[in-house]
Amino acid sequence: MDTGDNLVVKCEMEAETTASKPPMSATRKLDRSLFDSIAWNTVSDWTSQICTWAAFLIVLRFVGPADFGIVAMTVVLMPLTYTSSFGIGRAVLMLRDLTDDQIAQLNTLGLLLGLGSFAIAAALAQPIAWFFKTPRLASIIVVSSIGFIFVGAQLVSNAIMAKNMRFRTLSLLNGVSAVVGAAVQLSLAWTGWGYWALVVGQLTVTVVRSAPVLWLQPRAHAIPHWVSVKRPLAFGGHVVVSLLASDVYESLDNLTAGRVLGPAALGLYGIAWTLAHVPVEKVTTIVTTVIASYLVAVRDDPGAVRRYLRNLTQGIALLTLPACVGLGLVAREFVLIVLGPKWESAVGPLQVLSVAAAFRSLVALLPKVLWAFGEARFVMWNSLAMLLVLGPAFYVGSHWGITGIAWGWVVAYPWVVLFLYREVFAKIEMGVAEYIESLRPALEGTIVMVFAVGCVGYAIPSNDSALLRMGVKVTVGAVAYAGTLMLRHRQRVFALAEFARSFRGSQP
């Protein structure tokens, strides 16, 4: 066993001997619940994606570009998705000391926020239709906004189910709602409903997802009093500002590309961004969706939080680092084969964004840890700082085209993230070496993979077919990565696999 593995064993022993640590049976049960939640969320997410994309591709044959354009205009309602929740669900999930009366008051506020958001959207429907010179848009906005009512009504019930770790039920509801929504969308498109197929299909997903939550987890209502709800609303407000700031700074690069370089550059950059973040969305999001409940449950035990962060970071890194960096290594061949020669200019930003996406996949866990400790304000200010730093970085980078904009992520993003790392490490008493050690297998494997693929790239003649080049690169890269793990970190990989197997096979 190498020194790194000894450090890991030492850290595990430290976590197990922490004085405040719950009994082993309770810990094992919590671990098994986390594994099951991630597994169910994975199945649900992939089922939803398959159904949604299949329905979308079929609907394309029945619905024209103009219909899609009309529905796309409803994006102006995006800010209301935040006002219809105001972080109430996050507050109920993260703040464990809320009384039943406070939760009942927040439940009423959630419903009022949903109704208020619907009322605002309905009032703005006609002016927005006039602005876009599309009279039909008014009725589309009114119907689409009905979903705000359902979202607001089930905020607290959904948060209570998440707090009770009923992720199997929530995952099933996600999958069922996606299937039903896709079926409704297809049926309406087939019968000639045009853009209404898209509108009603999406509304169906919201209703089918929300109504069972209200039935399975009913909660009382109470008249809100400011003194009682001030603290949870402040926490929720900080979370909402953080999420809103994240959405804005994640759009700044696209905005810069479109404003400074034009629509063609925006199209190229947009497709590069989408492709680079596919591995992140398919791996990291599945974990971050469920982990908050478990971090809150063990936040009084820094050793347990360190163990979750260390093991989940190691697992995410083993999957996302080779996937993201590997995509960058075969970016040119992938673009030529899948998208065609007209998209070749997207290769540069795709190569850079793949590296940035790999790093961002690891950072995604940090805000969850801080929220679990009630540090929503710190996350909010960090997100706002990110907004201030990345904007100028993207603008300066635009002088070197869309690849320069992509480099803005690599150059500017890590500096602000350092503050997140410092705060997290201080909260859970974690050392930098311990964290880096959890990344070592993935980092070493990825470095060897990059070297091997680079050598193969020089060896294969550039005039060979793109399909052949990509096939050889992918094969060599996979062998190099897997070989490094087996030669250098076999015990670590087997231990992680056994770690997961033991959860799956254990009894609560």
PDB file of N, CA and C in Angstrom, residues 142-208:
ATOM      1  N   VAL A 142     -49.879  32.748 -20.083  1.00  0.00           N
ATOM      2  CA  VAL A 142     -50.844  32.497 -19.006  1.00  0.00           C
ATOM      3  C   VAL A 142     -50.906  31.010 -18.676  1.00  0.00           C
ATOM      4  N   VAL A 143     -51.001  30.165 -19.705  1.00  0.00           N
ATOM      5  CA  VAL A 143     -51.098  28.720 -19.474  1.00  0.00           C
ATOM      6  C   VAL A 143     -49.793  28.184 -18.885  1.00  0.00           C
ATOM      7  N   SER A 144     -48.666  28.602 -19.418  1.00  0.00           N
ATOM      8  CA  SER A 144     -47.373  28.127 -18.911  1.00  0.00           C
ATOM      9  C   SER A 144     -47.177  28.492 -17.444  1.00  0.00           C
ATOM     10  N   SER A 145     -47.669  29.659 -17.059  1.00  0.00           N
ATOM     11  CA  SER A 145     -47.443  30.162 -15.708  1.00  0.00           C
ATOM     12  C   SER A 145     -48.278  29.451 -14.652  1.00  0.00           C
ATOM     13  N   ILE A 146     -49.246  28.631 -15.051  1.00  0.00           N
ATOM     14  CA  ILE A 146     -50.006  27.855 -14.069  1.00  0.00           C
ATOM     15  C   ILE A 146     -49.053  26.962 -13.260  1.00  0.00           C
ATOM     16  N   GLY A 147     -47.970  26.566 -13.891  1.00  0.00           N
ATOM     17  CA  GLY A 147     -46.997  25.732 -13.202  1.00  0.00           C
ATOM     18  C   GLY A 147     -46.413  26.386 -11.960  1.00  0.00           C
ATOM     19  N   PHE A 148     -46.337  27.748 -11.927  1.00  0.00           N
ATOM     20  CA  PHE A 148     -45.813  28.434 -10.748  1.00  0.00           C
ATOM     21  C   PHE A 148     -46.643  28.113  -9.505  1.00  0.00           C
ATOM     22  N   ILE A 149     -47.951  27.981  -9.679  1.00  0.00           N
ATOM     23  CA  ILE A 149     -48.826  27.700  -8.544  1.00  0.00           C
ATOM     24  C   ILE A 149     -48.487  26.337  -7.946  1.00  0.00           C
ATOM     25  N   PHE A 150     -48.331  25.343  -8.810  1.00  0.00           N
ATOM     26  CA  PHE A 150     -48.014  23.997  -8.330  1.00  0.00           C
ATOM     27  C   PHE A 150     -46.638  23.954  -7.678  1.00  0.00           C
ATOM     28  N   VAL A 151     -45.670  24.654  -8.268  1.00  0.00           N
ATOM     29  CA  VAL A 151     -44.319  24.675  -7.702  1.00  0.00           C
ATOM     30  C   VAL A 151     -44.330  25.299  -6.308  1.00  0.00           C
ATOM     31  N   GLY A 152     -45.012  26.437  -6.168  1.00  0.00           N
ATOM     32  CA  GLY A 152     -45.070  27.091  -4.870  1.00  0.00           C
ATOM     33  C   GLY A 152     -45.798  26.279  -3.825  1.00  0.00           C
ATOM     34  N   ALA A 153     -46.872  25.590  -4.248  1.00  0.00           N
ATOM     35  CA  ALA A 153     -47.683  24.823  -3.301  1.00  0.00           C
ATOM     36  C   ALA A 153     -46.931  23.633  -2.716  1.00  0.00           C
ATOM     37  N   GLN A 154     -46.042  23.038  -3.498  1.00  0.00           N
ATOM     38  CA  GLN A 154     -45.367  21.823  -3.031  1.00  0.00           C
ATOM     39  C   GLN A 154     -43.950  22.039  -2.526  1.00  0.00           C
ATOM     40  N   LEU A 155     -43.521  23.283  -2.402  1.00  0.00           N
ATOM     41  CA  LEU A 155     -42.150  23.574  -1.972  1.00  0.00           C
ATOM     42  C   LEU A 155     -41.810  22.898  -0.643  1.00  0.00           C
ATOM     43  N   VAL A 156     -42.642  23.123   0.357  1.00  0.00           N
ATOM     44  CA  VAL A 156     -42.361  22.603   1.695  1.00  0.00           C
ATOM     45  C   VAL A 156     -42.510  21.090   1.730  1.00  0.00           C
ATOM     46  N   SER A 157     -43.553  20.570   1.095  1.00  0.00           N
ATOM     47  CA  SER A 157     -43.759  19.117   1.081  1.00  0.00           C
ATOM     48  C   SER A 157     -42.583  18.405   0.432  1.00  0.00           C
ATOM     49  N   ASN A 158     -42.098  18.950  -0.677  1.00  0.00           N
ATOM     50  CA  ASN A 158     -40.947  18.360  -1.368  1.00  0.00           C
ATOM     51  C   ASN A 158     -39.701  18.415  -0.497  1.00  0.00           C
ATOM     52  N   ALA A 159     -39.505  19.543   0.203  1.00  0.00           N
ATOM     53  CA  ALA A 159     -38.336  19.686   1.071  1.00  0.00           C
ATOM     54  C   ALA A 159     -38.395  18.712   2.243  1.00  0.00           C
ATOM     55  N   ILE A 160     -39.594  18.495   2.793  1.00  0.00           N
ATOM     56  CA  ILE A 160     -39.739  17.540   3.895  1.00  0.00           C
ATOM     57  C   ILE A 160     -39.410  16.122   3.430  1.00  0.00           C
ATOM     58  N   MET A 161     -39.849  15.760   2.224  1.00  0.00           N
ATOM     59  CA  MET A 161     -39.528  14.441   1.696  1.00  0.00           C
ATOM     60  C   MET A 161     -38.025  14.297   1.488  1.00  0.00           C
ATOM     61  N   ALA A 162     -37.390  15.356   1.001  1.00  0.00           N
ATOM     62  CA  ALA A 162     -35.929  15.313   0.831  1.00  0.00           C
ATOM     63  C   ALA A 162     -35.232  15.247   2.181  1.00  0.00           C
ATOM     64  N   LYS A 163     -35.737  15.984   3.177  1.00  0.00           N
ATOM     65  CA  LYS A 163     -35.146  15.953   4.514  1.00  0.00           C
ATOM     66  C   LYS A 163     -35.253  14.553   5.117  1.00  0.00           C
ATOM     67  N   ASN A 164     -36.367  13.871   4.816  1.00  0.00           N
ATOM     68  CA  ASN A 164     -36.564  12.501   5.301  1.00  0.00           C
ATOM     69  C   ASN A 164     -35.901  11.469   4.392  1.00  0.00           C
ATOM     70  N   MET A 165     -35.175  11.977   3.372  1.00  0.00           N
ATOM     71  CA  MET A 165     -34.391  11.126   2.462  1.00  0.00           C
ATOM     72  C   MET A 165     -35.261  10.140   1.694  1.00  0.00           C
ATOM     73  N   ARG A 166     -36.428  10.592   1.273  1.00  0.00           N
ATOM     74  CA  ARG A 166     -37.316   9.755   0.470  1.00  0.00           C
ATOM     75  C   ARG A 166     -37.008   9.966  -1.015  1.00  0.00           C
ATOM     76  N   PHE A 167     -35.744   9.783  -1.365  1.00  0.00           N
ATOM     77  CA  PHE A 167     -35.309  10.069  -2.724  1.00  0.00           C
ATOM     78  C   PHE A 167     -35.770   9.011  -3.722  1.00  0.00           C
ATOM     79  N   ARG A 168     -36.029   7.810  -3.245  1.00  0.00           N
ATOM     80  CA  ARG A 168     -36.563   6.797  -4.158  1.00  0.00           C
ATOM     81  C   ARG A 168     -37.916   7.247  -4.699  1.00  0.00           C
ATOM     82  N   THR A 169     -38.778   7.737  -3.803  1.00  0.00           N
ATOM     83  CA  THR A 169     -40.090   8.222  -4.231  1.00  0.00           C
ATOM     84  C   THR A 169     -39.960   9.441  -5.131  1.00  0.00           C
ATOM     85  N   LEU A 170     -39.097  10.379  -4.740  1.00  0.00           N
ATOM     86  CA  LEU A 170     -38.913  11.584  -5.548  1.00  0.00           C
ATOM     87  C   LEU A 170     -38.347  11.252  -6.927  1.00  0.00           C
ATOM     88  N   SER A 171     -37.422  10.288  -6.975  1.00  0.00           N
ATOM     89  CA  SER A 171     -36.856   9.887  -8.264  1.00  0.00           C
ATOM     90  C   SER A 171     -37.910   9.231  -9.142  1.00  0.00           C
ATOM     91  N   LEU A 172     -38.752   8.393  -8.545  1.00  0.00           N
ATOM     92  CA  LEU A 172     -39.836   7.771  -9.311  1.00  0.00           C
ATOM     93  C   LEU A 172     -40.780   8.827  -9.868  1.00  0.00           C
ATOM     94  N   LEU A 173     -41.093   9.832  -9.063  1.00  0.00           N
ATOM     95  CA  LEU A 173     -41.970  10.897  -9.539  1.00  0.00           C
ATOM     96  C   LEU A 173     -41.330  11.666 -10.694  1.00  0.00           C
ATOM     97  N   ASN A 174     -40.027  11.891 -10.608  1.00  0.00           N
ATOM     98  CA  ASN A 174     -39.325  12.564 -11.708  1.00  0.00           C
ATOM     99  C   ASN A 174     -39.416  11.748 -12.992  1.00  0.00           C
ATOM    100  N   GLY A 175     -39.168  10.446 -12.879  1.00  0.00           N
ATOM    101  CA  GLY A 175     -39.213   9.589 -14.057  1.00  0.00           C
ATOM    102  C   GLY A 175     -40.606   9.470 -14.632  1.00  0.00           C
ATOM    103  N   VAL A 176     -41.605   9.267 -13.771  1.00  0.00           N
ATOM    104  CA  VAL A 176     -42.988   9.125 -14.244  1.00  0.00           C
ATOM    105  C   VAL A 176     -43.471  10.411 -14.895  1.00  0.00           C
ATOM    106  N   SER A 177     -43.170  11.549 -14.275  1.00  0.00           N
ATOM    107  CA  SER A 177     -43.624  12.824 -14.843  1.00  0.00           C
ATOM    108  C   SER A 177     -42.998  13.072 -16.211  1.00  0.00           C
ATOM    109  N   ALA A 178     -41.731  12.686 -16.377  1.00  0.00           N
ATOM    110  CA  ALA A 178     -41.069  12.858 -17.671  1.00  0.00           C
ATOM    111  C   ALA A 178     -41.717  11.977 -18.739  1.00  0.00           C
ATOM    112  N   VAL A 179     -42.024  10.730 -18.385  1.00  0.00           N
ATOM    113  CA  VAL A 179     -42.650   9.814 -19.341  1.00  0.00           C
ATOM    114  C   VAL A 179     -44.043  10.296 -19.724  1.00  0.00           C
ATOM    115  N   VAL A 180     -44.835  10.690 -18.716  1.00  0.00           N
ATOM    116  CA  VAL A 180     -46.194  11.164 -18.990  1.00  0.00           C
ATOM    117  C   VAL A 180     -46.157  12.448 -19.812  1.00  0.00           C
ATOM    118  N   GLY A 181     -45.260  13.369 -19.445  1.00  0.00           N
ATOM    119  CA  GLY A 181     -45.145  14.616 -20.200  1.00  0.00           C
ATOM    120  C   GLY A 181     -44.759  14.375 -21.646  1.00  0.00           C
ATOM    121  N   ALA A 182     -43.812  13.445 -21.856  1.00  0.00           N
ATOM    122  CA  ALA A 182     -43.405  13.123 -23.231  1.00  0.00           C
ATOM    123  C   ALA A 182     -44.562  12.508 -24.012  1.00  0.00           C
ATOM    124  N   ALA A 183     -45.350  11.643 -23.363  1.00  0.00           N
ATOM    125  CA  ALA A 183     -46.493  11.015 -24.040  1.00  0.00           C
ATOM    126  C   ALA A 183     -47.543  12.056 -24.424  1.00  0.00           C
ATOM    127  N   VAL A 184     -47.818  12.989 -23.514  1.00  0.00           N
ATOM    128  CA  VAL A 184     -48.795  14.043 -23.810  1.00  0.00           C
ATOM    129  C   VAL A 184     -48.286  14.921 -24.949  1.00  0.00           C
ATOM    130  N   GLN A 185     -47.025  15.276 -24.898  1.00  0.00           N
ATOM    131  CA  GLN A 185     -46.436  16.121 -25.938  1.00  0.00           C
ATOM    132  C   GLN A 185     -46.520  15.454 -27.309  1.00  0.00           C
ATOM    133  N   LEU A 186     -46.173  14.174 -27.352  1.00  0.00           N
ATOM    134  CA  LEU A 186     -46.246  13.444 -28.624  1.00  0.00           C
ATOM    135  C   LEU A 186     -47.678  13.340 -29.136  1.00  0.00           C
ATOM    136  N   SER A 187     -48.601  13.038 -28.244  1.00  0.00           N
ATOM    137  CA  SER A 187     -50.002  12.881 -28.655  1.00  0.00           C
ATOM    138  C   SER A 187     -50.555  14.178 -29.230  1.00  0.00           C
ATOM    139  N   LEU A 188     -50.279  15.281 -28.549  1.00  0.00           N
ATOM    140  CA  LEU A 188     -50.789  16.567 -29.019  1.00  0.00           C
ATOM    141  C   LEU A 188     -50.109  16.990 -30.324  1.00  0.00           C
ATOM    142  N   ALA A 189     -48.800  16.747 -30.432  1.00  0.00           N
ATOM    143  CA  ALA A 189     -48.111  17.093 -31.682  1.00  0.00           C
ATOM    144  C   ALA A 189     -48.649  16.262 -32.839  1.00  0.00           C
ATOM    145  N   TRP A 190     -48.911  14.982 -32.583  1.00  0.00           N
ATOM    146  CA  TRP A 190     -49.435  14.081 -33.616  1.00  0.00           C
ATOM    147  C   TRP A 190     -50.798  14.552 -34.125  1.00  0.00           C
ATOM    148  N   THR A 191     -51.611  15.087 -33.222  1.00  0.00           N
ATOM    149  CA  THR A 191     -52.966  15.516 -33.597  1.00  0.00           C
ATOM    150  C   THR A 191     -53.031  16.971 -34.043  1.00  0.00           C
ATOM    151  N   GLY A 192     -51.853  17.602 -34.221  1.00  0.00           N
ATOM    152  CA  GLY A 192     -51.821  18.918 -34.846  1.00  0.00           C
ATOM    153  C   GLY A 192     -51.990  20.102 -33.913  1.00  0.00           C
ATOM    154  N   TRP A 193     -51.634  19.965 -32.649  1.00  0.00           N
ATOM    155  CA  TRP A 193     -51.773  21.072 -31.707  1.00  0.00           C
ATOM    156  C   TRP A 193     -50.646  22.096 -31.821  1.00  0.00           C
ATOM    157  N   GLY A 194     -49.628  21.817 -32.602  1.00  0.00           N
ATOM    158  CA  GLY A 194     -48.545  22.775 -32.813  1.00  0.00           C
ATOM    159  C   GLY A 194     -47.828  23.150 -31.538  1.00  0.00           C
ATOM    160  N   TYR A 195     -47.654  24.472 -31.318  1.00  0.00           N
ATOM    161  CA  TYR A 195     -46.904  24.922 -30.147  1.00  0.00           C
ATOM    162  C   TYR A 195     -47.593  24.561 -28.833  1.00  0.00           C
ATOM    163  N   TRP A 196     -48.896  24.334 -28.850  1.00  0.00           N
ATOM    164  CA  TRP A 196     -49.590  23.948 -27.631  1.00  0.00           C
ATOM    165  C   TRP A 196     -49.122  22.571 -27.135  1.00  0.00           C
ATOM    166  N   ALA A 197     -48.636  21.756 -28.038  1.00  0.00           N
ATOM    167  CA  ALA A 197     -48.095  20.457 -27.613  1.00  0.00           C
ATOM    168  C   ALA A 197     -46.900  20.658 -26.683  1.00  0.00           C
ATOM    169  N   LEU A 198     -46.049  21.628 -27.002  1.00  0.00           N
ATOM    170  CA  LEU A 198     -44.889  21.903 -26.168  1.00  0.00           C
ATOM    171  C   LEU A 198     -45.308  22.518 -24.836  1.00  0.00           C
ATOM    172  N   VAL A 199     -46.254  23.457 -24.885  1.00  0.00           N
ATOM    173  CA  VAL A 199     -46.680  24.151 -23.670  1.00  0.00           C
ATOM    174  C   VAL A 199     -47.381  23.193 -22.703  1.00  0.00           C
ATOM    175  N   VAL A 200     -48.365  22.467 -23.219  1.00  0.00           N
ATOM    176  CA  VAL A 200     -49.134  21.560 -22.362  1.00  0.00           C
ATOM    177  C   VAL A 200     -48.270  20.396 -21.893  1.00  0.00           C
ATOM    178  N   GLY A 201     -47.361  19.930 -22.737  1.00  0.00           N
ATOM    179  CA  GLY A 201     -46.475  18.842 -22.344  1.00  0.00           C
ATOM    180  C   GLY A 201     -45.617  19.216 -21.149  1.00  0.00           C
ATOM    181  N   GLN A 202     -45.035  20.417 -21.166  1.00  0.00           N
ATOM    182  CA  GLN A 202     -44.208  20.858 -20.054  1.00  0.00           C
ATOM    183  C   GLN A 202     -45.032  21.102 -18.798  1.00  0.00           C
ATOM    184  N   LEU A 203     -46.229  21.664 -18.965  1.00  0.00           N
ATOM    185  CA  LEU A 203     -47.106  21.880 -17.818  1.00  0.00           C
ATOM    186  C   LEU A 203     -47.518  20.544 -17.193  1.00  0.00           C
ATOM    187  N   THR A 204     -47.720  19.549 -18.033  1.00  0.00           N
ATOM    188  CA  THR A 204     -48.062  18.215 -17.533  1.00  0.00           C
ATOM    189  C   THR A 204     -46.964  17.658 -16.644  1.00  0.00           C
ATOM    190  N   VAL A 205     -45.708  17.844 -17.049  1.00  0.00           N
ATOM    191  CA  VAL A 205     -44.580  17.378 -16.237  1.00  0.00           C
ATOM    192  C   VAL A 205     -44.640  18.012 -14.848  1.00  0.00           C
ATOM    193  N   THR A 206     -44.888  19.318 -14.787  1.00  0.00           N
ATOM    194  CA  THR A 206     -44.942  20.021 -13.500  1.00  0.00           C
ATOM    195  C   THR A 206     -46.076  19.514 -12.623  1.00  0.00           C
ATOM    196  N   VAL A 207     -47.266  19.340 -13.218  1.00  0.00           N
ATOM    197  CA  VAL A 207     -48.433  18.912 -12.451  1.00  0.00           C
ATOM    198  C   VAL A 207     -48.264  17.475 -11.954  1.00  0.00           C
ATOM    199  N   VAL A 208     -47.817  16.590 -12.854  1.00  0.00           N
ATOM    200  CA  VAL A 208     -47.654  15.179 -12.487  1.00  0.00           C
ATOM    201  C   VAL A 208     -46.549  15.014 -11.449  1.00  0.00           C
TER     202      VAL A 208
END
